[in-house]
Amino acid sequence: MMQNDLTQKILFNPLHAEVNELYILSAYATPNMLSWYMKNIYHKTTVPIRINLVVGMVPFDNLSVSIHEGFQNIVSSELPHEISSIKCSYVIDKPAEHANLFIWCKDGHPVTAFTGSANFVQSSFVGRHRNELMDICNPAEAMSYYESVVPRTVYCNHAEIEEYIILRPTHPVLDLECNLVNGLDEYDSVVLSLITKSGEPGTRSGLNWGQRKGREPNQAYIPLPSRIAKSGFFPLEKRHFTAITDDRHQLTLRVEQQNNKAITTPVRNSDLGEYFRNRLGLANGAYVTRADLDQYGRTDVKFVKLDDETFYMDFS
């Protein structure tokens, strides 16, 4: 049985066998974990892999709006070269599936498989936040079980998916459309400045991080002061987290760079810059000035912590 280094043993070491398919049946899973894996598989394989994820406990616990929309965003997004495709589906009929299986295949043939307590979530695989116990299992038997579940699933991006599952609000302060329905005063919050000590946005940092030769000009990050980074408000260890914005968008973010000084959109650094330029009424790739922020009416952005992986981002 395995207790340590589960991430390496289950998610990365099998790549050395030139496998090209990963089948995951997980009782619970999050788009934050999937985006984390997309980011961290970079340069770890020369053989692009196909990822097929089945989320098993949807008939029992239903699914939050942010989890569902997060999966939909990922399967329709641009993928790294190491991943050829991602499919995500939900078990829709009872009984719900509480099993966890990770099955690696090569050209359709099962090569190695793992089962145990670890769900496909960051608290199981990123950092040491709880103990998990996994073991190697018979890959053919694991694949047979996985395939027996598939007929009771529907893809997350199916045109009529909401006819098959029950969605619940991401958090009690939000409705199904991610509108605020309750106040946020009782929740911890921080306000992060988008300008430097000079009173201007950084010329080659912050919202203008990409304004350098050879860079995608929309690349951006939100500066994070050291005292806030050290406070525990945001997850560290390069864990991904979700921000629900005041205009009902959803961003996957993480804290990174030296001394945890930046909040970025890790899968595609330009996503954050495109978001802010759109809010400011600027063209993609435009240089952001203090005048642009003043005209909009904000030189900062507020984050409210709803839970360890979910935040409300207010730039209204």
Short mmCIF file of N, CA, C and O in Angstrom, two decimals, residues 49-100:
data_model
loop_
_atom_site.label_atom_id
_atom_site.label_comp_id
_atom_site.label_asym_id
_atom_site.label_seq_id
_atom_site.Cartn_x
_atom_site.Cartn_y
_atom_site.Cartn_z
N ILE A 49 -1.37 12.60 -23.89
CA ILE A 49 -2.31 11.67 -23.27
C ILE A 49 -3.75 12.16 -23.40
O ILE A 49 -4.00 13.36 -23.51
N ARG A 50 -4.65 11.20 -23.40
CA ARG A 50 -6.08 11.49 -23.36
C ARG A 50 -6.57 11.24 -21.94
O ARG A 50 -6.31 10.18 -21.37
N ILE A 51 -7.26 12.22 -21.38
CA ILE A 51 -7.77 12.10 -20.02
C ILE A 51 -9.28 11.94 -20.07
O ILE A 51 -9.98 12.72 -20.71
N ASN A 52 -9.77 10.90 -19.40
CA ASN A 52 -11.20 10.65 -19.29
C ASN A 52 -11.55 10.59 -17.81
O ASN A 52 -11.12 9.68 -17.10
N LEU A 53 -12.31 11.57 -17.35
CA LEU A 53 -12.66 11.69 -15.93
C LEU A 53 -14.15 11.45 -15.74
O LEU A 53 -14.98 12.07 -16.41
N VAL A 54 -14.48 10.56 -14.81
CA VAL A 54 -15.87 10.32 -14.41
C VAL A 54 -16.02 10.70 -12.95
O VAL A 54 -15.26 10.22 -12.09
N VAL A 55 -16.98 11.59 -12.66
CA VAL A 55 -17.25 12.02 -11.29
C VAL A 55 -18.43 11.20 -10.77
O VAL A 55 -19.52 11.23 -11.35
N GLY A 56 -18.22 10.49 -9.67
CA GLY A 56 -19.14 9.43 -9.29
C GLY A 56 -20.27 9.76 -8.35
O GLY A 56 -21.32 9.10 -8.37
N MET A 57 -20.12 10.76 -7.48
CA MET A 57 -21.10 10.97 -6.42
C MET A 57 -22.16 12.02 -6.75
O MET A 57 -22.89 12.47 -5.86
N VAL A 58 -22.26 12.41 -8.00
CA VAL A 58 -23.23 13.44 -8.40
C VAL A 58 -24.67 13.06 -8.05
O VAL A 58 -25.44 13.91 -7.59
N PRO A 59 -25.11 11.80 -8.22
CA PRO A 59 -26.50 11.48 -7.85
C PRO A 59 -26.78 11.63 -6.36
O PRO A 59 -27.93 11.79 -5.96
N PHE A 60 -25.74 11.57 -5.54
CA PHE A 60 -25.92 11.64 -4.09
C PHE A 60 -25.81 13.07 -3.57
O PHE A 60 -26.64 13.53 -2.78
N ASP A 61 -24.76 13.80 -4.01
CA ASP A 61 -24.49 15.14 -3.48
C ASP A 61 -24.85 16.26 -4.44
O ASP A 61 -24.71 17.43 -4.09
N ASN A 62 -25.28 15.93 -5.65
CA ASN A 62 -25.50 16.93 -6.69
C ASN A 62 -24.16 17.61 -7.02
O ASN A 62 -23.10 17.11 -6.66
N LEU A 63 -24.21 18.77 -7.67
CA LEU A 63 -22.99 19.41 -8.14
C LEU A 63 -23.15 20.92 -8.03
O LEU A 63 -24.20 21.46 -8.37
N SER A 64 -22.10 21.59 -7.56
CA SER A 64 -22.18 23.05 -7.47
C SER A 64 -22.00 23.68 -8.85
O SER A 64 -21.37 23.10 -9.74
N VAL A 65 -22.54 24.87 -9.00
CA VAL A 65 -22.44 25.58 -10.27
C VAL A 65 -20.98 25.80 -10.67
O VAL A 65 -20.60 25.59 -11.82
N SER A 66 -20.14 26.21 -9.71
CA SER A 66 -18.75 26.52 -10.05
C SER A 66 -17.98 25.27 -10.46
O SER A 66 -17.14 25.32 -11.36
N ILE A 67 -18.25 24.13 -9.81
CA ILE A 67 -17.59 22.88 -10.20
C ILE A 67 -18.00 22.50 -11.62
O ILE A 67 -17.15 22.19 -12.48
N HIS A 68 -19.29 22.54 -11.88
CA HIS A 68 -19.79 22.17 -13.21
C HIS A 68 -19.26 23.10 -14.29
O HIS A 68 -18.72 22.65 -15.32
N GLU A 69 -19.37 24.40 -14.07
CA GLU A 69 -18.89 25.35 -15.09
C GLU A 69 -17.38 25.29 -15.23
O GLU A 69 -16.85 25.50 -16.33
N GLY A 70 -16.69 24.98 -14.14
CA GLY A 70 -15.24 24.84 -14.23
C GLY A 70 -14.84 23.69 -15.13
O GLY A 70 -13.93 23.82 -15.97
N PHE A 71 -15.51 22.55 -14.99
CA PHE A 71 -15.23 21.42 -15.88
C PHE A 71 -15.59 21.76 -17.33
O PHE A 71 -14.84 21.43 -18.26
N GLN A 72 -16.71 22.42 -17.54
CA GLN A 72 -17.09 22.80 -18.89
C GLN A 72 -16.04 23.72 -19.52
O GLN A 72 -15.70 23.56 -20.71
N ASN A 73 -15.53 24.66 -18.75
CA ASN A 73 -14.52 25.57 -19.27
C ASN A 73 -13.25 24.82 -19.67
O ASN A 73 -12.63 25.11 -20.70
N ILE A 74 -12.85 23.86 -18.85
CA ILE A 74 -11.60 23.14 -19.12
C ILE A 74 -11.71 22.29 -20.38
O ILE A 74 -10.81 22.29 -21.23
N VAL A 75 -12.80 21.54 -20.53
CA VAL A 75 -12.89 20.64 -21.68
C VAL A 75 -13.00 21.41 -23.00
O VAL A 75 -12.72 20.85 -24.07
N SER A 76 -13.36 22.68 -22.93
CA SER A 76 -13.45 23.48 -24.15
C SER A 76 -12.26 24.42 -24.32
O SER A 76 -12.22 25.20 -25.27
N SER A 77 -11.29 24.33 -23.41
CA SER A 77 -10.16 25.26 -23.44
C SER A 77 -9.01 24.72 -24.29
O SER A 77 -8.99 23.55 -24.68
N GLU A 78 -8.05 25.58 -24.54
CA GLU A 78 -6.83 25.17 -25.22
C GLU A 78 -6.01 24.30 -24.28
O GLU A 78 -5.82 24.64 -23.11
N LEU A 79 -5.54 23.17 -24.78
CA LEU A 79 -4.83 22.21 -23.94
C LEU A 79 -3.33 22.28 -24.17
O LEU A 79 -2.88 22.64 -25.26
N PRO A 80 -2.53 21.93 -23.16
CA PRO A 80 -1.08 21.87 -23.37
C PRO A 80 -0.73 20.74 -24.33
O PRO A 80 -1.52 19.81 -24.54
N HIS A 81 0.46 20.80 -24.89
CA HIS A 81 0.88 19.79 -25.87
C HIS A 81 0.90 18.38 -25.27
O HIS A 81 0.76 17.39 -25.99
N GLU A 82 1.06 18.30 -23.96
CA GLU A 82 1.15 16.99 -23.31
C GLU A 82 -0.20 16.29 -23.19
O GLU A 82 -0.27 15.12 -22.84
N ILE A 83 -1.29 17.00 -23.47
CA ILE A 83 -2.63 16.43 -23.35
C ILE A 83 -3.35 16.59 -24.69
O ILE A 83 -3.51 17.69 -25.20
N SER A 84 -3.77 15.47 -25.26
CA SER A 84 -4.43 15.52 -26.57
C SER A 84 -5.93 15.77 -26.44
O SER A 84 -6.54 16.37 -27.34
N SER A 85 -6.54 15.33 -25.35
CA SER A 85 -7.97 15.59 -25.16
C SER A 85 -8.33 15.38 -23.69
O SER A 85 -7.66 14.65 -22.96
N ILE A 86 -9.40 16.05 -23.28
CA ILE A 86 -9.97 15.86 -21.94
C ILE A 86 -11.47 15.68 -22.09
O ILE A 86 -12.14 16.49 -22.73
N LYS A 87 -11.97 14.61 -21.49
CA LYS A 87 -13.41 14.39 -21.43
C LYS A 87 -13.79 14.23 -19.96
O LYS A 87 -13.11 13.54 -19.21
N CYS A 88 -14.87 14.87 -19.59
CA CYS A 88 -15.35 14.78 -18.21
C CYS A 88 -16.83 14.44 -18.25
O CYS A 88 -17.61 15.07 -18.98
N SER A 89 -17.22 13.45 -17.47
CA SER A 89 -18.62 13.05 -17.43
C SER A 89 -19.04 12.79 -15.99
O SER A 89 -18.21 12.62 -15.10
N TYR A 90 -20.35 12.79 -15.78
CA TYR A 90 -20.91 12.59 -14.45
C TYR A 90 -21.78 11.34 -14.42
O TYR A 90 -22.54 11.09 -15.37
N VAL A 91 -21.68 10.57 -13.34
CA VAL A 91 -22.66 9.51 -13.11
C VAL A 91 -24.00 10.18 -12.82
O VAL A 91 -24.08 11.10 -12.00
N ILE A 92 -25.04 9.76 -13.51
CA ILE A 92 -26.33 10.44 -13.37
C ILE A 92 -27.42 9.56 -12.76
O ILE A 92 -28.49 10.06 -12.40
N ASP A 93 -27.18 8.26 -12.66
CA ASP A 93 -28.17 7.35 -12.11
C ASP A 93 -27.67 6.75 -10.80
O ASP A 93 -26.48 6.48 -10.64
N LYS A 94 -28.59 6.51 -9.89
CA LYS A 94 -28.22 5.80 -8.66
C LYS A 94 -28.01 4.32 -8.98
O LYS A 94 -28.63 3.79 -9.90
N PRO A 95 -27.12 3.65 -8.27
CA PRO A 95 -26.37 4.15 -7.12
C PRO A 95 -25.20 5.04 -7.54
O PRO A 95 -24.60 4.85 -8.60
N ALA A 96 -24.89 6.00 -6.68
CA ALA A 96 -23.70 6.83 -6.90
C ALA A 96 -22.45 5.97 -6.75
O ALA A 96 -22.48 4.90 -6.14
N GLU A 97 -21.36 6.44 -7.33
CA GLU A 97 -20.10 5.70 -7.30
C GLU A 97 -19.13 6.36 -6.31
O GLU A 97 -18.71 7.50 -6.51
N HIS A 98 -18.79 5.64 -5.25
CA HIS A 98 -17.87 6.17 -4.24
C HIS A 98 -16.46 5.64 -4.44
O HIS A 98 -15.55 5.95 -3.67
N ALA A 99 -16.24 4.86 -5.47
CA ALA A 99 -14.92 4.28 -5.73
C ALA A 99 -13.98 5.31 -6.35
O ALA A 99 -14.42 6.28 -6.98
N ASN A 100 -12.68 5.08 -6.17
CA ASN A 100 -11.65 5.88 -6.82
C ASN A 100 -10.72 4.96 -7.59
O ASN A 100 -10.11 4.05 -7.00
#
